[in-house]
């Protein structure tokens, strides 16, 4: 047991060091290729504004993958939640110029609460089908992705929902008064801390790890896999709801095509961050650092004028290479233990 714990700690440290080395390589590369634009306060501030929305989404993916599943529908949940927030804002504040501060505050809280509630309900829907009917998570969430995006399209008619008040736009684009710090940064920090507590300090977190390590043994040991599935996907859905608020505020528009590249990006972030693709292993520190790394890479691609198609291709190649490396190292470790 002690040896196993030490190996896990060494694995986490190795993963963190790997990410830090990759960050250093990005910094060195951009110091050569684009030193005048990459290393500026304006660019650093731009990166801080951007990464929380897909970073929080990646935490939802992380929870599901540690539990031995996956949530392909997160972008759909994000867009459905974002649309909900936008419609609530428009219903409560059709004209900001005539609205009082109290009414604006109430509208913002109501819009955010409704978006998060929709995200939670979507997650519960996924978790119930996966847990009760024992259908693979990939199949269920792939179908629900189409369902959620279809709902957005049906409600909006394929057009973007726009015209939200400036106060709503301020959530993802504004800064804390008197400082340069974007509002999204403390939001990201609070969400990260909450996910860390759930994953590493709660009974549910331990059950998620246990379920991901061996589903069959978990079922025979008396764990309620249905309960774990529902709670895991509910939390994932809530995180998708928060991301939906941020991306809708950031774009000042709600539509089904928002964040189309985030599914692949979130999976890449999670695997790079040390979550095993088969479940049972992962940590919040590695994934958080991976979020920052991928923001650095994405920003570098943008400054170098690399197209979105090439970015997606590079992310796909990197994900495949990472998966192959993870499985190769796992097999090498198993072979080493067998020989001992």
Coordinates of C-alpha atoms in Angstrom, one line a residue:
X1 CA 0.0 0.0 0.0
X2 CA 2.8 2.4 0.9
X3 CA 4.7 1.6 -2.3
X4 CA 1.6 2.2 -4.3
X5 CA 1.1 5.6 -2.6
X6 CA 4.7 6.6 -3.3
X7 CA 4.4 5.5 -6.9
X8 CA 1.3 7.7 -7.3
X9 CA 3.0 10.7 -5.7
X10 CA 6.0 10.2 -8.0
X11 CA 3.8 9.9 -11.0
X12 CA 2.1 13.2 -10.1
X13 CA 5.4 15.0 -9.6
X14 CA 6.7 13.6 -12.9
X15 CA 3.5 14.8 -14.7
X16 CA 3.8 18.3 -13.2
X17 CA 7.5 18.6 -14.1
X18 CA 6.7 17.5 -17.6
X19 CA 4.0 20.2 -18.0
X20 CA 6.4 22.8 -16.6
X21 CA 9.1 21.8 -19.1
X22 CA 6.6 22.1 -21.9
X23 CA 5.7 25.6 -20.7
X24 CA 9.3 26.5 -20.7
X25 CA 9.7 25.2 -24.3
X26 CA 6.7 27.3 -25.4
X27 CA 8.3 30.4 -23.7
X28 CA 11.7 29.7 -25.4
X29 CA 10.0 29.2 -28.8
X30 CA 8.0 32.4 -28.6
X31 CA 11.0 34.3 -27.4
X32 CA 12.6 33.4 -30.7
X33 CA 9.5 33.6 -33.0
X34 CA 7.5 36.5 -31.5
X35 CA 9.1 38.2 -28.6
X36 CA 7.6 41.7 -29.2
X37 CA 4.0 40.5 -29.1
X38 CA 4.0 37.4 -26.8
X39 CA 5.8 38.9 -23.8
X40 CA 3.6 42.0 -23.2
X41 CA 1.2 42.9 -20.4
X42 CA -1.6 43.2 -23.0
X43 CA -1.1 39.6 -24.2
X44 CA -0.8 38.2 -20.7
X45 CA -4.1 39.9 -19.7
X46 CA -5.7 38.6 -22.9
X47 CA -4.7 35.0 -21.9
X48 CA -6.1 35.4 -18.4
X49 CA -9.5 36.5 -19.9
X50 CA -9.6 33.4 -22.2
X51 CA -8.6 30.3 -20.3
X52 CA -11.2 30.1 -17.5
X53 CA -14.2 29.2 -19.8
X54 CA -12.5 26.1 -21.3
X55 CA -10.6 25.5 -18.1
X56 CA -13.7 25.1 -16.0
X57 CA -15.2 22.9 -18.8
X58 CA -12.1 20.7 -18.6
X59 CA -12.7 20.1 -14.9
X60 CA -16.0 18.6 -15.7
X61 CA -14.3 16.3 -18.3
X62 CA -11.7 15.4 -15.7
X63 CA -14.3 14.2 -13.1
X64 CA -16.0 12.0 -15.7
X65 CA -12.8 10.5 -17.0
X66 CA -11.4 9.8 -13.5
X67 CA -14.6 7.9 -12.9
X68 CA -13.9 5.7 -16.0
X69 CA -16.2 7.6 -18.3
X70 CA -16.3 10.7 -20.5
X71 CA -18.7 13.6 -21.2
X72 CA -18.7 14.4 -24.9
X73 CA -21.9 16.5 -24.3
X74 CA -20.2 19.2 -22.3
X75 CA -20.1 21.8 -25.1
X76 CA -23.8 21.2 -25.7
X77 CA -24.5 21.7 -22.0
X78 CA -22.4 24.9 -22.1
X79 CA -24.3 26.3 -25.1
X80 CA -27.7 25.3 -23.7
X81 CA -26.9 26.9 -20.4
X82 CA -25.5 30.0 -22.0
X83 CA -28.6 30.4 -24.1
X84 CA -30.7 30.0 -21.0
X85 CA -28.7 32.8 -19.3
X86 CA -29.1 35.0 -22.3
X87 CA -32.9 34.5 -22.6
X88 CA -33.4 35.1 -18.9
X89 CA -31.4 38.4 -19.1
X90 CA -33.4 39.6 -22.1
X91 CA -36.7 38.7 -20.4
X92 CA -35.8 40.5 -17.1
X93 CA -33.8 43.4 -18.6
X94 CA -35.1 44.3 -22.1
X95 CA -33.8 47.9 -21.6
X96 CA -30.8 48.4 -19.4
X97 CA -31.2 52.2 -19.4
X98 CA -34.5 52.0 -17.4
X99 CA -33.4 49.3 -15.0
X100 CA -32.3 50.0 -11.4
X101 CA -29.1 48.6 -9.9
X102 CA -31.2 46.2 -7.8
X103 CA -33.1 44.9 -10.7
X104 CA -29.8 44.4 -12.7
X105 CA -28.3 42.5 -9.8
X106 CA -31.4 40.3 -9.5
X107 CA -31.4 39.6 -13.2
X108 CA -27.7 38.6 -13.2
X109 CA -28.2 36.3 -10.3
X110 CA -31.3 34.8 -11.8
X111 CA -29.7 34.3 -15.2
X112 CA -26.6 32.6 -13.7
X113 CA -28.8 30.4 -11.4
X114 CA -31.0 29.3 -14.3
X115 CA -27.9 28.5 -16.4
X116 CA -26.3 26.4 -13.7
X117 CA -29.6 24.7 -13.0
X118 CA -30.0 23.7 -16.6
X119 CA -26.4 22.4 -16.6
X120 CA -27.1 20.3 -13.5
X121 CA -30.3 18.9 -15.1
X122 CA -28.4 18.0 -18.3
X123 CA -25.8 16.2 -16.2
X124 CA -28.4 14.4 -14.1
X125 CA -30.0 13.3 -17.4
X126 CA -26.7 11.9 -18.6
X127 CA -25.8 10.3 -15.3
X128 CA -29.2 8.5 -15.0
X129 CA -29.0 6.9 -18.4
X130 CA -25.4 5.9 -18.0
X131 CA -25.8 4.6 -14.5
X132 CA -29.2 2.9 -14.7
X133 CA -29.1 1.4 -18.2
X134 CA -25.3 0.7 -18.1
X135 CA -24.8 2.3 -21.5
X136 CA -21.2 3.4 -22.3
X137 CA -20.8 7.1 -21.4
X138 CA -19.3 7.9 -24.8
X139 CA -22.4 6.8 -26.6
X140 CA -24.8 8.5 -24.2
X141 CA -23.0 11.8 -24.1
X142 CA -22.4 11.8 -27.9
X143 CA -26.2 11.5 -28.4
X144 CA -27.0 14.1 -25.7
X145 CA -24.6 16.5 -27.4
X146 CA -26.8 16.4 -30.4
X147 CA -29.9 16.7 -28.2
X148 CA -28.6 19.7 -26.3
X149 CA -27.3 21.6 -29.4
X150 CA -30.6 20.7 -31.2
X151 CA -32.6 22.3 -28.4
X152 CA -30.5 25.5 -28.7
X153 CA -31.1 25.5 -32.5
X154 CA -34.8 24.8 -32.1
X155 CA -35.2 27.7 -29.6
X156 CA -33.1 30.2 -31.4
X157 CA -33.9 29.2 -35.0
X158 CA -30.2 28.9 -35.7
X159 CA -29.6 32.6 -35.0
X160 CA -27.5 34.0 -32.2
X161 CA -29.2 35.4 -29.1
X162 CA -27.8 38.9 -28.6
X163 CA -28.6 42.2 -27.0
X164 CA -27.8 41.3 -23.4
X165 CA -27.1 44.3 -21.2
X166 CA -23.6 45.6 -20.6
X167 CA -23.6 44.2 -17.0
X168 CA -23.9 40.7 -18.3
X169 CA -21.1 41.2 -20.8
X170 CA -19.0 42.6 -17.9
X171 CA -18.8 39.1 -16.2
X172 CA -16.3 37.7 -18.7
X173 CA -14.9 41.0 -20.1
X174 CA -14.7 43.3 -17.1
X175 CA -12.1 43.8 -14.4
X176 CA -12.4 44.2 -10.6
X177 CA -12.9 47.9 -10.0
X178 CA -9.6 49.6 -9.3
X179 CA -7.5 46.7 -10.5
X180 CA -6.3 45.0 -13.8
X181 CA -7.6 41.6 -12.5
X182 CA -10.4 40.2 -14.7
X183 CA -13.6 39.0 -12.9
X184 CA -13.1 35.5 -14.5
X185 CA -9.8 34.9 -12.6
X186 CA -11.3 34.8 -9.1
X187 CA -14.3 32.8 -10.6
X188 CA -11.8 30.3 -11.9
X189 CA -9.9 30.1 -8.6
X190 CA -13.0 29.5 -6.6
X191 CA -14.2 26.8 -9.0
X192 CA -10.8 25.2 -8.9
X193 CA -10.8 25.1 -5.1
X194 CA -14.3 23.7 -5.0
X195 CA -13.5 20.9 -7.5
X196 CA -10.2 20.1 -5.6
X197 CA -12.2 19.7 -2.4
X198 CA -14.8 17.4 -4.1
X199 CA -12.2 15.3 -5.8
X200 CA -9.5 15.0 -3.1
X201 CA -11.2 15.6 0.2
X202 CA -14.7 14.2 -0.1
X203 CA -16.3 10.7 0.1
X204 CA -17.6 11.2 -3.4
X205 CA -14.2 12.0 -4.7
X206 CA -12.8 8.7 -3.3
X207 CA -15.7 6.8 -4.8
X208 CA -15.1 8.4 -8.2
X209 CA -11.4 7.2 -8.1
X210 CA -12.5 3.8 -6.9
X211 CA -15.1 3.4 -9.6
X212 CA -12.7 4.5 -12.3
X213 CA -10.0 2.0 -11.0
X214 CA -12.3 -1.0 -11.3
X215 CA -16.0 -0.7 -12.1
X216 CA -16.8 -4.4 -11.5
X217 CA -15.1 -4.6 -8.1
X218 CA -16.9 -1.3 -7.2
X219 CA -20.3 -2.8 -7.9
X220 CA -19.5 -6.0 -6.0
X221 CA -18.2 -4.0 -3.0
X222 CA -21.6 -2.3 -2.6
X223 CA -20.9 1.1 -4.1
X224 CA -24.0 2.7 -5.7
X225 CA -22.6 3.2 -9.2
X226 CA -25.9 4.9 -10.2
X227 CA -25.5 7.5 -7.4
X228 CA -21.9 8.1 -8.3
X229 CA -22.7 8.4 -12.0
X230 CA -25.5 10.9 -11.4
X231 CA -23.6 13.0 -8.9
X232 CA -20.4 13.0 -11.1
X233 CA -22.3 14.1 -14.2
X234 CA -24.4 16.6 -12.3
X235 CA -21.3 18.3 -11.1
X236 CA -19.8 18.1 -14.6
X237 CA -23.0 19.7 -15.9
X238 CA -22.8 22.5 -13.3
X239 CA -19.3 23.2 -14.5
X240 CA -20.6 23.2 -18.1
X241 CA -23.3 25.7 -17.0
X242 CA -20.6 28.0 -15.5
X243 CA -18.6 27.8 -18.7
X244 CA -21.8 28.6 -20.6
X245 CA -22.3 31.8 -18.7
X246 CA -18.6 32.8 -19.3
X247 CA -18.5 32.1 -23.0
X248 CA -21.9 33.7 -23.7
X249 CA -20.8 36.8 -21.7
X250 CA -17.4 36.8 -23.5
X251 CA -19.0 36.5 -27.0
X252 CA -22.0 38.6 -26.0
X253 CA -24.0 36.0 -27.9
X254 CA -25.5 32.6 -27.3
X255 CA -25.5 30.1 -30.2
X256 CA -25.0 26.4 -30.8
X257 CA -21.7 26.9 -32.5
X258 CA -19.9 28.4 -29.6
X259 CA -16.9 26.5 -28.4
X260 CA -17.0 23.8 -31.0
X261 CA -13.3 23.0 -30.6
X262 CA -13.6 22.7 -26.8
X263 CA -14.5 19.0 -26.7
X264 CA -11.1 17.9 -28.2
X265 CA -9.3 20.7 -26.3
X266 CA -10.7 19.6 -22.9
X267 CA -9.9 15.9 -23.5
X268 CA -6.3 16.9 -24.4
X269 CA -6.0 19.1 -21.3
X270 CA -7.2 16.4 -19.1
X271 CA -5.0 13.7 -20.5
X272 CA -1.9 16.0 -20.6
X273 CA -2.8 16.9 -17.0
X274 CA -2.2 13.3 -15.8
X275 CA -5.7 11.8 -15.9
X276 CA -5.5 8.2 -17.2
X277 CA -7.8 7.7 -20.2
X278 CA -9.2 4.5 -18.6
X279 CA -10.0 6.3 -15.3
X280 CA -8.9 5.8 -11.7
X281 CA -6.1 8.3 -11.8
X282 CA -5.7 12.1 -12.0
X283 CA -5.3 15.3 -9.9
X284 CA -6.4 18.9 -10.0
X285 CA -3.0 20.4 -10.0
X286 CA -1.9 18.7 -13.2
X287 CA -5.1 19.6 -15.0
X288 CA -4.9 23.2 -13.9
X289 CA -1.3 23.5 -15.1
X290 CA -2.4 21.8 -18.3
X291 CA -5.1 24.4 -18.8
X292 CA -2.5 27.2 -18.6
X293 CA -0.2 25.3 -20.9
X294 CA -2.8 24.9 -23.6
X295 CA -3.7 28.6 -23.3
X296 CA -0.1 29.5 -23.9
X297 CA 0.0 27.2 -26.9
X298 CA -3.3 28.4 -28.3
X299 CA -2.2 32.0 -27.8
X300 CA 1.1 31.3 -29.5
X301 CA -0.7 29.8 -32.5
X302 CA -2.9 32.9 -32.8
X303 CA 0.0 35.3 -32.7
X304 CA 1.8 33.3 -35.3
X305 CA -1.4 33.5 -37.5
X306 CA -2.0 29.7 -37.6
X307 CA -5.5 28.8 -38.7
X308 CA -8.1 27.1 -36.5
X309 CA -8.0 24.0 -38.8
X310 CA -4.2 23.7 -38.2
X311 CA -4.8 24.2 -34.5
X312 CA -7.3 21.4 -34.4
X313 CA -5.0 19.1 -36.4
X314 CA -2.1 19.9 -34.0
X315 CA -4.3 19.2 -30.9
X316 CA -5.5 15.9 -32.4
X317 CA -1.9 14.8 -33.1
X318 CA -0.8 15.8 -29.6
X319 CA -3.7 14.0 -28.0
X320 CA -3.0 10.7 -29.9
X321 CA 0.7 11.0 -29.0
X322 CA -0.1 11.6 -25.4
X323 CA -2.6 8.6 -25.2
X324 CA 0.0 6.3 -26.9
X325 CA 2.7 7.5 -24.4
X326 CA 0.4 6.9 -21.4
X327 CA -0.5 3.4 -22.4
X328 CA 3.1 2.6 -23.3
X329 CA 4.3 3.7 -19.9
X330 CA 1.5 1.8 -18.2
X331 CA 2.5 -1.4 -20.0
X332 CA 6.1 -0.9 -19.2
X333 CA 5.3 -0.4 -15.5
X334 CA 3.1 -3.5 -15.5
X335 CA 5.9 -5.5 -17.1
X336 CA 8.4 -4.2 -14.5
X337 CA 6.2 -5.2 -11.7
X338 CA 5.7 -8.7 -13.2
X339 CA 9.4 -9.2 -13.5
X340 CA 9.9 -8.2 -9.9

